[in-house]
mmCIF file of C-alpha atoms in Angstrom:
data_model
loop_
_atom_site.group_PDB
_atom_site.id
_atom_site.type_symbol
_atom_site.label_atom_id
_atom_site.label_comp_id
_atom_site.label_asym_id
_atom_site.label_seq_id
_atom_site.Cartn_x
_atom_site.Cartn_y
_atom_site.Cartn_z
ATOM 1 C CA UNK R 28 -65.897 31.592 9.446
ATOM 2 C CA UNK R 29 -63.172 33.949 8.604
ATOM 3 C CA UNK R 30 -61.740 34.035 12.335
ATOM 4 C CA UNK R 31 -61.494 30.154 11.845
ATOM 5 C CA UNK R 32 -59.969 30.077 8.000
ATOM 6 C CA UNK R 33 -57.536 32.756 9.545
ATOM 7 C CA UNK R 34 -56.730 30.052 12.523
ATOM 8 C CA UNK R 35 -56.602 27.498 10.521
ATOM 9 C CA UNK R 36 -54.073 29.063 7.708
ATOM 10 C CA UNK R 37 -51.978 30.135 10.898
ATOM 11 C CA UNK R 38 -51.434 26.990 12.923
ATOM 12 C CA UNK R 39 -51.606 24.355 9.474
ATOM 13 C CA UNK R 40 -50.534 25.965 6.335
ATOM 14 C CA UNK R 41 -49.437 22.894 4.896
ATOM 15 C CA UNK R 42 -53.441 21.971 4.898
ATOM 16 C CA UNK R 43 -54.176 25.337 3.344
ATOM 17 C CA UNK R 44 -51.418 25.515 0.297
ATOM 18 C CA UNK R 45 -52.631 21.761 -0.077
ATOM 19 C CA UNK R 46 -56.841 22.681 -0.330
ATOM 20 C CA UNK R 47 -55.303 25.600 -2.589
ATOM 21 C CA UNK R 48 -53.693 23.514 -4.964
ATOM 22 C CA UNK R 49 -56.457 20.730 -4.858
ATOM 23 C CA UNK R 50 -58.735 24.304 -5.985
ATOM 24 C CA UNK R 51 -56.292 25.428 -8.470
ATOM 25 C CA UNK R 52 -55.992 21.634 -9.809
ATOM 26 C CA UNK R 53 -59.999 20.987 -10.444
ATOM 27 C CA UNK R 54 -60.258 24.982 -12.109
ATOM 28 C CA UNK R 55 -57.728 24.058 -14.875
ATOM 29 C CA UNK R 56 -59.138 20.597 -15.581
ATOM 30 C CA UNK R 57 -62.494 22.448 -15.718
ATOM 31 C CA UNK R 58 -60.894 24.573 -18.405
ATOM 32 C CA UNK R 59 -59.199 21.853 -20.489
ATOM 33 C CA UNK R 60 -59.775 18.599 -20.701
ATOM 34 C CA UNK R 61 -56.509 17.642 -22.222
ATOM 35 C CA UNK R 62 -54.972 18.655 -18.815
ATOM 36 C CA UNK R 63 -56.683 15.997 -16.652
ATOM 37 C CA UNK R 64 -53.157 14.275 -16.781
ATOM 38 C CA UNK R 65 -51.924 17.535 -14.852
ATOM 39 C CA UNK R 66 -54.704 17.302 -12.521
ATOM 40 C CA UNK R 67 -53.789 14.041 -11.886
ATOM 41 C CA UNK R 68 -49.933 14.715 -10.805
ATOM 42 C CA UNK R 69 -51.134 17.304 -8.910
ATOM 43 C CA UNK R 70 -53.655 15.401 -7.288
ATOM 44 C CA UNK R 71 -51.065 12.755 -6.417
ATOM 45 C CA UNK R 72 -49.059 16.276 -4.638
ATOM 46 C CA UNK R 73 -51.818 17.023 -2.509
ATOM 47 C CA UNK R 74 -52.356 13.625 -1.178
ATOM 48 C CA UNK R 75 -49.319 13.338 -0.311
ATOM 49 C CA UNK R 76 -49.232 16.278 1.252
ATOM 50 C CA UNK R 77 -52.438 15.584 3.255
ATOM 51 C CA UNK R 78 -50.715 12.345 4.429
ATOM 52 C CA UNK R 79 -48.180 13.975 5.383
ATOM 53 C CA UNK R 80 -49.795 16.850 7.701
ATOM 54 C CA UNK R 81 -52.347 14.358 8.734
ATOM 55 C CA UNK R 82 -49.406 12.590 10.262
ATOM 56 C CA UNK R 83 -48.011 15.710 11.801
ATOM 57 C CA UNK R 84 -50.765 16.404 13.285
ATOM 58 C CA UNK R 85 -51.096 13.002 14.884
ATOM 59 C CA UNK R 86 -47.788 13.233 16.241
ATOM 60 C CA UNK R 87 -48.852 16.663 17.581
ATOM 61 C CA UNK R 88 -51.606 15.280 19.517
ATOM 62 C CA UNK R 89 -49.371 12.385 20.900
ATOM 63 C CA UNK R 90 -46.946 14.691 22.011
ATOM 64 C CA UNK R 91 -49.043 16.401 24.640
ATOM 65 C CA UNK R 92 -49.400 13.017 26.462
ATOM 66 C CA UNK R 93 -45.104 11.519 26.795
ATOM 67 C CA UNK R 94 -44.159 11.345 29.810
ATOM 68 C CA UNK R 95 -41.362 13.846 30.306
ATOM 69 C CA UNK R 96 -39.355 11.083 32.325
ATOM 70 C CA UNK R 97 -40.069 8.785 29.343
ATOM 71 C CA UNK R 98 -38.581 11.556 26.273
ATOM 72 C CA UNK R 99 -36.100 9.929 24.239
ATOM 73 C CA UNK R 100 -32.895 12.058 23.411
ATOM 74 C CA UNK R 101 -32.021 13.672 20.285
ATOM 75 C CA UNK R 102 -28.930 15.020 19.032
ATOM 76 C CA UNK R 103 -29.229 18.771 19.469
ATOM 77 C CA UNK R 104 -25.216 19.104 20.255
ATOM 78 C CA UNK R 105 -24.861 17.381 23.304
ATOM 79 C CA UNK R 106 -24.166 20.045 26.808
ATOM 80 C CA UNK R 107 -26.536 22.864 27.490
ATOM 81 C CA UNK R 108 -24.463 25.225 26.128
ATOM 82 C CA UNK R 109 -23.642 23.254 22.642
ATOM 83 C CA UNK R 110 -28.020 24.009 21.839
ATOM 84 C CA UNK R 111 -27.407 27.615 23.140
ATOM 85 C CA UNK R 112 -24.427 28.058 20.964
ATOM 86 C CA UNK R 113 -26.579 26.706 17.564
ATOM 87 C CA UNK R 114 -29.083 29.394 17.911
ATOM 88 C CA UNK R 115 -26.664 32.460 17.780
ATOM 89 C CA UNK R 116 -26.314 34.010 14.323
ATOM 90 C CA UNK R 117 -23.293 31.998 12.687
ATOM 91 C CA UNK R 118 -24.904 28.613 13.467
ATOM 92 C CA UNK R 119 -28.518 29.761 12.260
ATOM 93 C CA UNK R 120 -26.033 30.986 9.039
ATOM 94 C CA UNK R 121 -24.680 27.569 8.584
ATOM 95 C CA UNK R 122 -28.061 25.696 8.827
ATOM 96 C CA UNK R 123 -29.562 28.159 6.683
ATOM 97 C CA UNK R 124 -26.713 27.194 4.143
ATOM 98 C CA UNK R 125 -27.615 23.698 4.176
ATOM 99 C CA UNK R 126 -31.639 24.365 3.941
ATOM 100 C CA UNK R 127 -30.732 26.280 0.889
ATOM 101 C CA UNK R 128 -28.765 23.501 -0.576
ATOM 102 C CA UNK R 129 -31.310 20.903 -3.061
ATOM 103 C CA UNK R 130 -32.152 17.803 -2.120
ATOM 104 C CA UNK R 131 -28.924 15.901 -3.846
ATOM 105 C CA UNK R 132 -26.499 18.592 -2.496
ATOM 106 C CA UNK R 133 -27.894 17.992 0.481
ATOM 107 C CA UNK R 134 -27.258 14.030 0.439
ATOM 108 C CA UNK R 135 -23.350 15.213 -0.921
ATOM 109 C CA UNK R 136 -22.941 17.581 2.055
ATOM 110 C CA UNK R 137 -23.724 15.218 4.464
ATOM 111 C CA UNK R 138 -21.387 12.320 2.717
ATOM 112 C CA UNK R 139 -18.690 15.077 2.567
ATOM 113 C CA UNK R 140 -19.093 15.874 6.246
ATOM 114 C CA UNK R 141 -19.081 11.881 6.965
ATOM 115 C CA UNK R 142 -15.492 11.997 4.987
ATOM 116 C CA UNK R 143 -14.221 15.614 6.782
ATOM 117 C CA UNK R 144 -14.696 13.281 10.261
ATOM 118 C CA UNK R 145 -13.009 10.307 9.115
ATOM 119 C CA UNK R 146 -15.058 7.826 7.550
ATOM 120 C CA UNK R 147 -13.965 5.761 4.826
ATOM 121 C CA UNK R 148 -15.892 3.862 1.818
ATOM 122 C CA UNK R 149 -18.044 7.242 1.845
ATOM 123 C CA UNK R 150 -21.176 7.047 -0.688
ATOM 124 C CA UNK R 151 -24.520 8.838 -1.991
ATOM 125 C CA UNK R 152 -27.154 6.311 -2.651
ATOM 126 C CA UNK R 153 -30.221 8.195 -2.759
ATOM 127 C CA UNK R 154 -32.647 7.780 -5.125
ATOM 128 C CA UNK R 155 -35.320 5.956 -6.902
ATOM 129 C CA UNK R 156 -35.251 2.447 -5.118
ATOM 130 C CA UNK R 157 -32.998 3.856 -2.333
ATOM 131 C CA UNK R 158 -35.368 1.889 0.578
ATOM 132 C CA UNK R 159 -34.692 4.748 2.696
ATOM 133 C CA UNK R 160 -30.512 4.870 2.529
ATOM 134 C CA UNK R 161 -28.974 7.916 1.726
ATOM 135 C CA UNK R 162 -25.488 8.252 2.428
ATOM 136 C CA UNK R 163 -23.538 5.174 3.507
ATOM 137 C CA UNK R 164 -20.185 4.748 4.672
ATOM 138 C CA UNK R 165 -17.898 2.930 7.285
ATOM 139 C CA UNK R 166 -16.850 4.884 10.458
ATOM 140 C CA UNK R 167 -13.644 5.901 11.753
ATOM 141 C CA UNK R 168 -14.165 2.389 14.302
ATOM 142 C CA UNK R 169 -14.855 0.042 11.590
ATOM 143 C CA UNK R 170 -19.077 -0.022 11.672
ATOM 144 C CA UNK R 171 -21.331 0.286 8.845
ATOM 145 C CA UNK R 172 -23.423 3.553 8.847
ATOM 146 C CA UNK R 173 -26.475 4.104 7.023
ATOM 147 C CA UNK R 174 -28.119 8.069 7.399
ATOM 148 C CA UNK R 175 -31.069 9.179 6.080
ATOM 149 C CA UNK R 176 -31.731 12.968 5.158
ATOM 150 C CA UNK R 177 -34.735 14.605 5.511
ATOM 151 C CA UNK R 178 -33.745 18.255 4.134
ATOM 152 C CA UNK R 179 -36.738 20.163 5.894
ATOM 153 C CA UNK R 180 -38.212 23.625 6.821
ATOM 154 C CA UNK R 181 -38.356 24.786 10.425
ATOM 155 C CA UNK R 182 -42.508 24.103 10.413
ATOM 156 C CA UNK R 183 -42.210 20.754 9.027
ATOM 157 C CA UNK R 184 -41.087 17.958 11.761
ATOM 158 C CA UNK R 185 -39.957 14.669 10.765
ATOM 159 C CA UNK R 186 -43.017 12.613 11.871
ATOM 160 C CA UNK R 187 -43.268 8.504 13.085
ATOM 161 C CA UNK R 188 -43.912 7.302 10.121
ATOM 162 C CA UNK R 189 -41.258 8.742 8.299
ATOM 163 C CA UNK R 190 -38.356 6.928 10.916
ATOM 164 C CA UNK R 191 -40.528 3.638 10.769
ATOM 165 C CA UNK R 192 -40.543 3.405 7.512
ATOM 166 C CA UNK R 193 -36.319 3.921 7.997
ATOM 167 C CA UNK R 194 -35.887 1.773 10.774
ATOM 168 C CA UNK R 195 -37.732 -1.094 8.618
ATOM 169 C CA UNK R 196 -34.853 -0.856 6.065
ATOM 170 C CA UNK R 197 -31.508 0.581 7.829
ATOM 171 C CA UNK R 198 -31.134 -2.671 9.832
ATOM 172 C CA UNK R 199 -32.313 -5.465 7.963
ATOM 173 C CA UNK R 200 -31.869 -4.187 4.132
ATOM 174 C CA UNK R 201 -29.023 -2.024 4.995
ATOM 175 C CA UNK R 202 -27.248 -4.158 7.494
ATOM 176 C CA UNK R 203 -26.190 -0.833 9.721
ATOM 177 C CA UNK R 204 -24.054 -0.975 12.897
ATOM 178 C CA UNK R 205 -25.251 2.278 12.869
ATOM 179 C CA UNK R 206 -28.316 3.913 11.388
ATOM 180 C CA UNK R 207 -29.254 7.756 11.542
ATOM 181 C CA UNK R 208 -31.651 10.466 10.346
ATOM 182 C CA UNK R 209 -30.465 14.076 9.968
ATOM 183 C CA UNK R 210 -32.674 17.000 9.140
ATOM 184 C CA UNK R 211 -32.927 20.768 9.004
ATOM 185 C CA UNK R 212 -35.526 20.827 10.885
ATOM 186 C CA UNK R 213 -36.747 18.378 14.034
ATOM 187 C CA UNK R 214 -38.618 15.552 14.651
ATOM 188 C CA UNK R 215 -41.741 15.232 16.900
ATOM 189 C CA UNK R 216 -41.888 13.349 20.220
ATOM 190 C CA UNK R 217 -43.333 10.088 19.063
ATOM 191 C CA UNK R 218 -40.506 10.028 16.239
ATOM 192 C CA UNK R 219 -37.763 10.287 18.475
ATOM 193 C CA UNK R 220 -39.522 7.602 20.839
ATOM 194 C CA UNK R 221 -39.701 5.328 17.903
ATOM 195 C CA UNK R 222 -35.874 6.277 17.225
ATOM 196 C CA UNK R 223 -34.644 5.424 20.956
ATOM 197 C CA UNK R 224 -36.535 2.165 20.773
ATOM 198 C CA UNK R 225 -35.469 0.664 17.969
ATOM 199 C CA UNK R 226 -31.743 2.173 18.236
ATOM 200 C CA UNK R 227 -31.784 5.313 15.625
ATOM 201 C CA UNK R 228 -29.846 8.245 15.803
ATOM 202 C CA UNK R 229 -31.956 11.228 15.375
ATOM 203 C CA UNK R 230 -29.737 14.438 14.344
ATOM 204 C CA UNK R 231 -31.996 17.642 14.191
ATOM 205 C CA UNK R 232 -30.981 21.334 13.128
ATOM 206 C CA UNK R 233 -28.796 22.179 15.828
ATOM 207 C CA UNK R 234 -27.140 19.010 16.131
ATOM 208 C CA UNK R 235 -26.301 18.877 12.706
ATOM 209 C CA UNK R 236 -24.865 22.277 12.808
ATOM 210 C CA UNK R 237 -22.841 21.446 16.192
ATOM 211 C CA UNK R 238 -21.828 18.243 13.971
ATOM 212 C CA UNK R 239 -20.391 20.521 11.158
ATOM 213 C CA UNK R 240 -18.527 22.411 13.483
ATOM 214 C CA UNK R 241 -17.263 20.026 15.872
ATOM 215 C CA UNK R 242 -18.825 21.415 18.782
ATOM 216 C CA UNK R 243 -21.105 18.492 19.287
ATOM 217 C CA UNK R 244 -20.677 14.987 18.150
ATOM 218 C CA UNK R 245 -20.623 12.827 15.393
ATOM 219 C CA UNK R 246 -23.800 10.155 14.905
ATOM 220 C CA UNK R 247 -21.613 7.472 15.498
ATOM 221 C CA UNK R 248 -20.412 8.955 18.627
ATOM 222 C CA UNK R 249 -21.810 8.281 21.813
ATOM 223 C CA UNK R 250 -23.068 11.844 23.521
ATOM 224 C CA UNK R 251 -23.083 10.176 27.218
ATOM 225 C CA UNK R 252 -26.257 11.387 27.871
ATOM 226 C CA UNK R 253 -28.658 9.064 25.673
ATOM 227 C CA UNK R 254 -30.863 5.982 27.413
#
């Protein structure tokens, strides 16, 4: 039983922090009743969390069945040698600059690197009610661009859900000529298949930090190597 709790801590610690607080949650509203309102939010945490890594890990166990002719690409920095160069120290740096960043400096950042590449009408409208836009703006070519930003660790993908619930918005609420989700982190296979059906530009880690230093392109660029 220990051998397994050991396994299981190791390969999904999002499930094990979440059982923790769910533990942690039911001993304080044992102690006090005037803290079942506590309970309550943290309830609400761990069930969200649970969805979450429930979805993960059914995006985990799609993965090992695409079709390697059928993968869908992401932007990791376009050549060979763009990926290589975002995993030497000064590109790890960078990414670990934005990771550090909160979630509304995050949202800035990326507006701010929209405007440092020349896009105009440049905004941050994340938030409460946001359906899914966080940065809008119009590119250097005259289209509308919607991004999403999913500020993530290295362990935690963006999942399916998370870029259907975008692509139900960025085109139809939205109205984007172009519609993207960067993260810190990356996105699982059945994400990205999702994304190169229904036209999304996925930016992960690397290509975001290629992006920031012009090594690798733009979302609104085309990379000449996407289906």
């Amino acid at each position: 039983m220990v051998r397994t709790a050991a396994d299981v801590i190791e390969r999904r610690p999002l499930w094990a922090v979440t059982l923790a607080l769910l533990g942690l949650a039911g001993a304080l509203v044992s102690r006090s009743r005037w803290r079942k309102a506590s309970f309550t939010r943290c309830a609400g945490r761990a069930t969200r969390a649970l969805e979450e890594a429930a979805e993960l890990a059914s995006d985990d166990l799609r993965e090992t069945v695409v079709v390697e002719a059928g993968r869908p690409t992401v932007r990791t920095g376009g050549p060979a040698e763009h990926v290589a160069d975002a995993m030497t120290t000064p590109m790890c740096a960078c990414l670990a600059d934005y990771a550090s960043l909160d979630p509304d400096d995050f949202e800035r950042a990326i507006a701010e690197l929209c405007a440092d590449r020349g896009c105009r009408e440049v905004e941050v409208v994340g938030g409460a009610g946001d359906l899914g836009a966080d940065v809008v703006a119009v590119t250097p070519d005259g289209r509308r661009l919607v991004i999403q930003c999913k500020q993530y660790g290295d362990s935690h993908k963006v999942g399916s859900q998370e870029v259907q619930r975008f692509g139900g918005t960025c085109f139809t609420i939205h109205e984007a000529d172009v519609a993207a989700l960067v993260t810190t982190s990356q996105f699982t296979e059945p994400a990205l298949e999702y994304a190169r059906q229904c036209g999304i530009v996925c930016v992960d880690g690397p290509g975001l930090v290629a992006w920031c230093h012009g090594t690798g392109p733009s979302p609104w660029q085309p990379t000449g190597t996407e289906s």
